[in-house]
């Protein structure tokens, strides 16, 4: 059973938490799936620098007007490393014409081994590297993340004026307390900046059983410093979530992000796609038709049909959002 779950976790790109049919949480143990660092597929380049590890894909196909391409920094979640799922997502984005850097920021050698004090500078360095790369239009830059990667994406975008689009899938409205490889909370933030912890919302429940984030989120008003200042993001933001998310309450948190942006400056461009029968795995690329659906797609909520349908709807709308937000102004003006 555990070997089968390990194989499914690796194939689906998530391997740090497994859950039984009865809903009890199994924290990662020594038998858990190893962290991945996949080599890029055709057309990709491995980036293996001391402070920058990822897979880089130049956009495929002619760019309108023959100019530089829009670029996306792509962030995975608490699985860490750089797995097949994130790399596959990067390849799909590249086929749509985007230049993509899928970034590893956690669990690889030389990186934090616990989800604590992960430097936000890791992401800003990656964005700066992308901006100066040949073939990239520095004025058309996006950041896209899932789960903890979405938390990071919103944090980083709230601090930079050069971000042209943000995609946050199953996101958080706050910076959370960190955790170790057994998923036990640690006594500091998930993130750091300038060597100091980013203010965070404490995880109230110790021992990862049942609803962990819900009771903690109920106390968010007591920790206003933990709220991500999403009203500082001038770029359009796309939020995707599953109403049946059992890993954390992504839809209530996504709604809080949207409400905060709606209340600021007369309203900021924010799109929320909430899927009623989807869970934590109801986001990401549409699954290929005619192939078996991974059994673990329902592991963190939603039905198989609901998660498959959410992906089938959400992915093309994500591509449309990115193409509109990162359109070349010069090309648009000539139409």
Tab-separated table of C-alpha atoms in Angstrom, residues 108-308:
chain	number	residue	atom	x	y	z
A	108	UNK	CA	17.434	20.000	-2.445
A	109	UNK	CA	21.067	19.977	-1.223
A	110	UNK	CA	22.049	23.425	-0.042
A	111	UNK	CA	18.416	24.463	0.368
A	112	UNK	CA	16.257	24.544	3.518
A	113	UNK	CA	15.331	21.009	4.545
A	114	UNK	CA	12.426	22.181	6.679
A	115	UNK	CA	9.768	24.558	5.465
A	116	UNK	CA	11.065	27.381	7.612
A	117	UNK	CA	12.716	30.716	6.900
A	118	UNK	CA	12.848	30.122	3.179
A	119	UNK	CA	14.371	33.359	1.857
A	120	UNK	CA	12.099	35.423	-0.337
A	121	UNK	CA	15.342	36.523	-1.972
A	122	UNK	CA	15.405	33.083	-3.627
A	123	UNK	CA	12.437	34.160	-5.727
A	124	UNK	CA	13.553	37.724	-6.351
A	125	UNK	CA	16.923	36.475	-7.615
A	126	UNK	CA	15.124	34.112	-9.971
A	127	UNK	CA	12.931	36.915	-11.291
A	128	UNK	CA	15.935	39.169	-11.814
A	129	UNK	CA	17.725	36.358	-13.652
A	130	UNK	CA	14.719	35.869	-15.916
A	131	UNK	CA	14.468	39.584	-16.686
A	132	UNK	CA	18.028	39.756	-17.956
A	133	UNK	CA	17.893	36.516	-19.952
A	134	UNK	CA	18.175	36.700	-23.718
A	135	UNK	CA	14.799	36.595	-25.421
A	136	UNK	CA	12.795	37.704	-22.358
A	137	UNK	CA	10.794	40.911	-22.321
A	138	UNK	CA	11.476	42.312	-18.830
A	139	UNK	CA	8.279	44.354	-19.024
A	140	UNK	CA	6.164	41.182	-19.309
A	141	UNK	CA	6.931	39.125	-16.239
A	142	UNK	CA	4.606	36.822	-14.278
A	143	UNK	CA	4.839	34.673	-11.183
A	144	UNK	CA	2.731	31.536	-10.828
A	145	UNK	CA	2.535	29.215	-7.830
A	146	UNK	CA	0.496	26.425	-6.295
A	147	UNK	CA	-0.284	25.968	-2.588
A	148	UNK	CA	2.799	27.112	-0.621
A	149	UNK	CA	4.150	28.311	-3.955
A	150	UNK	CA	1.056	30.494	-4.302
A	151	UNK	CA	1.702	31.880	-0.823
A	152	UNK	CA	5.218	32.798	-1.950
A	153	UNK	CA	3.988	34.206	-5.264
A	154	UNK	CA	1.597	36.621	-3.552
A	155	UNK	CA	4.221	37.657	-1.000
A	156	UNK	CA	6.833	38.379	-3.663
A	157	UNK	CA	4.411	40.111	-6.036
A	158	UNK	CA	3.285	42.407	-3.218
A	159	UNK	CA	6.868	43.726	-3.038
A	160	UNK	CA	7.692	44.177	-6.735
A	161	UNK	CA	6.333	46.676	-9.223
A	162	UNK	CA	7.653	44.789	-12.250
A	163	UNK	CA	5.234	41.851	-12.036
A	164	UNK	CA	2.689	41.916	-14.849
A	165	UNK	CA	0.512	38.968	-13.786
A	166	UNK	CA	0.054	36.629	-10.819
A	167	UNK	CA	-1.516	33.175	-10.818
A	168	UNK	CA	-2.132	31.760	-7.340
A	169	UNK	CA	-3.614	28.255	-7.303
A	170	UNK	CA	-5.124	26.997	-4.012
A	171	UNK	CA	-3.564	30.044	-2.332
A	172	UNK	CA	-3.198	31.479	1.140
A	173	UNK	CA	-4.187	34.910	2.389
A	174	UNK	CA	-1.485	34.876	5.068
A	175	UNK	CA	2.119	33.877	5.601
A	176	UNK	CA	2.035	30.715	7.709
A	177	UNK	CA	4.154	29.248	10.447
A	178	UNK	CA	6.771	26.810	9.161
A	179	UNK	CA	6.903	23.045	9.632
A	180	UNK	CA	9.424	20.235	9.563
A	181	UNK	CA	9.600	17.061	7.495
A	182	UNK	CA	7.159	15.314	9.848
A	183	UNK	CA	4.773	18.245	9.283
A	184	UNK	CA	5.093	19.324	12.905
A	185	UNK	CA	5.072	23.137	13.288
A	186	UNK	CA	8.396	24.828	13.996
A	187	UNK	CA	8.767	27.967	16.078
A	188	UNK	CA	9.208	30.415	13.261
A	189	UNK	CA	7.875	31.540	9.899
A	190	UNK	CA	7.786	29.662	6.624
A	191	UNK	CA	9.581	32.619	5.051
A	192	UNK	CA	12.357	35.079	5.749
A	193	UNK	CA	13.407	38.393	4.258
A	194	UNK	CA	16.696	40.101	4.908
A	195	UNK	CA	17.523	37.295	7.327
A	196	UNK	CA	14.459	38.011	9.486
A	197	UNK	CA	11.270	35.942	9.777
A	198	UNK	CA	8.304	37.192	7.805
A	199	UNK	CA	5.402	37.781	10.247
A	200	UNK	CA	3.252	34.653	10.283
A	201	UNK	CA	0.000	33.130	11.430
A	202	UNK	CA	0.664	30.404	14.023
A	203	UNK	CA	-0.598	26.895	13.426
A	204	UNK	CA	-2.927	26.351	16.337
A	205	UNK	CA	-3.258	22.578	16.286
A	206	UNK	CA	-0.192	20.465	17.011
A	207	UNK	CA	-0.246	16.938	15.598
A	208	UNK	CA	-1.386	16.817	12.011
A	209	UNK	CA	-4.774	15.178	12.377
A	210	UNK	CA	-7.922	16.434	10.729
A	211	UNK	CA	-8.440	20.135	10.087
A	212	UNK	CA	-5.182	21.930	10.819
A	213	UNK	CA	-5.453	25.253	9.054
A	214	UNK	CA	-9.137	26.015	9.639
A	215	UNK	CA	-8.933	26.615	13.413
A	216	UNK	CA	-5.748	28.616	12.915
A	217	UNK	CA	-7.296	30.746	10.179
A	218	UNK	CA	-10.160	31.593	12.521
A	219	UNK	CA	-7.613	33.563	14.568
A	220	UNK	CA	-6.205	35.504	11.597
A	221	UNK	CA	-7.772	38.757	12.836
A	222	UNK	CA	-5.569	38.509	15.930
A	223	UNK	CA	-2.470	38.463	13.717
A	224	UNK	CA	-3.009	41.216	11.130
A	225	UNK	CA	0.735	41.397	10.540
A	226	UNK	CA	0.556	37.927	8.940
A	227	UNK	CA	-1.812	39.021	6.184
A	228	UNK	CA	-0.207	39.199	2.759
A	229	UNK	CA	-0.591	42.820	1.540
A	230	UNK	CA	-2.129	41.804	-1.765
A	231	UNK	CA	-3.497	45.319	-2.261
A	232	UNK	CA	0.068	46.310	-3.170
A	233	UNK	CA	-0.013	44.069	-6.246
A	234	UNK	CA	-0.801	46.360	-9.171
A	235	UNK	CA	-0.877	43.478	-11.662
A	236	UNK	CA	-3.997	41.436	-12.379
A	237	UNK	CA	-4.311	38.374	-10.162
A	238	UNK	CA	-5.931	35.031	-10.983
A	239	UNK	CA	-6.968	32.855	-8.023
A	240	UNK	CA	-8.047	29.219	-8.381
A	241	UNK	CA	-9.369	26.997	-5.613
A	242	UNK	CA	-11.422	23.927	-4.751
A	243	UNK	CA	-14.365	24.267	-2.380
A	244	UNK	CA	-13.706	20.727	-1.078
A	245	UNK	CA	-10.008	21.320	-0.414
A	246	UNK	CA	-9.106	19.156	2.596
A	247	UNK	CA	-5.461	20.191	2.861
A	248	UNK	CA	-6.220	23.806	3.709
A	249	UNK	CA	-9.203	26.154	3.172
A	250	UNK	CA	-8.040	27.492	-0.181
A	251	UNK	CA	-11.391	28.943	-1.242
A	252	UNK	CA	-12.038	30.951	1.954
A	253	UNK	CA	-8.466	32.203	1.731
A	254	UNK	CA	-8.803	33.028	-1.974
A	255	UNK	CA	-11.988	34.959	-1.233
A	256	UNK	CA	-10.173	36.891	1.485
A	257	UNK	CA	-7.452	37.814	-1.013
A	258	UNK	CA	-10.051	38.993	-3.512
A	259	UNK	CA	-11.992	40.938	-0.870
A	260	UNK	CA	-8.848	42.738	0.255
A	261	UNK	CA	-8.015	43.684	-3.329
A	262	UNK	CA	-11.613	44.665	-4.125
A	263	UNK	CA	-11.584	47.053	-1.163
A	264	UNK	CA	-8.334	48.735	-2.185
A	265	UNK	CA	-7.933	51.687	-4.520
A	266	UNK	CA	-11.454	51.313	-5.836
A	267	UNK	CA	-10.846	47.690	-6.730
A	268	UNK	CA	-7.940	45.853	-8.358
A	269	UNK	CA	-8.158	43.399	-11.244
A	270	UNK	CA	-8.772	40.059	-9.551
A	271	UNK	CA	-10.386	36.916	-10.955
A	272	UNK	CA	-11.481	34.062	-8.705
A	273	UNK	CA	-12.273	30.619	-10.088
A	274	UNK	CA	-13.793	28.477	-7.319
A	275	UNK	CA	-14.807	24.908	-8.167
A	276	UNK	CA	-17.506	23.340	-5.962
A	277	UNK	CA	-16.551	19.656	-6.287
A	278	UNK	CA	-12.770	20.041	-6.431
A	279	UNK	CA	-10.063	19.701	-3.807
A	280	UNK	CA	-6.420	20.640	-3.483
A	281	UNK	CA	-5.562	18.718	-6.657
A	282	UNK	CA	-8.312	20.321	-8.737
A	283	UNK	CA	-5.841	22.861	-10.134
A	284	UNK	CA	-3.170	22.550	-12.777
A	285	UNK	CA	-3.084	21.283	-16.354
A	286	UNK	CA	-6.046	19.418	-17.740
A	287	UNK	CA	-5.532	15.668	-17.582
A	288	UNK	CA	-5.083	13.902	-20.944
A	289	UNK	CA	-8.239	12.337	-22.262
A	290	UNK	CA	-8.259	8.588	-22.611
A	291	UNK	CA	-5.749	7.992	-19.824
A	292	UNK	CA	-6.332	6.684	-16.328
A	293	UNK	CA	-6.947	9.388	-13.735
A	294	UNK	CA	-4.351	9.226	-10.906
A	295	UNK	CA	-6.004	7.726	-7.841
A	296	UNK	CA	-4.538	10.385	-5.586
A	297	UNK	CA	-6.398	13.202	-7.359
A	298	UNK	CA	-9.075	12.911	-4.657
A	299	UNK	CA	-6.591	12.555	-1.791
A	300	UNK	CA	-7.131	16.110	-0.582
A	301	UNK	CA	-10.783	16.537	-1.403
A	302	UNK	CA	-13.287	16.638	-4.223
A	303	UNK	CA	-14.546	13.846	-6.430
A	304	UNK	CA	-12.602	12.408	-9.334
A	305	UNK	CA	-15.046	13.940	-11.791
A	306	UNK	CA	-15.019	17.274	-9.975
A	307	UNK	CA	-11.237	17.546	-9.925
A	308	UNK	CA	-10.913	16.490	-13.553
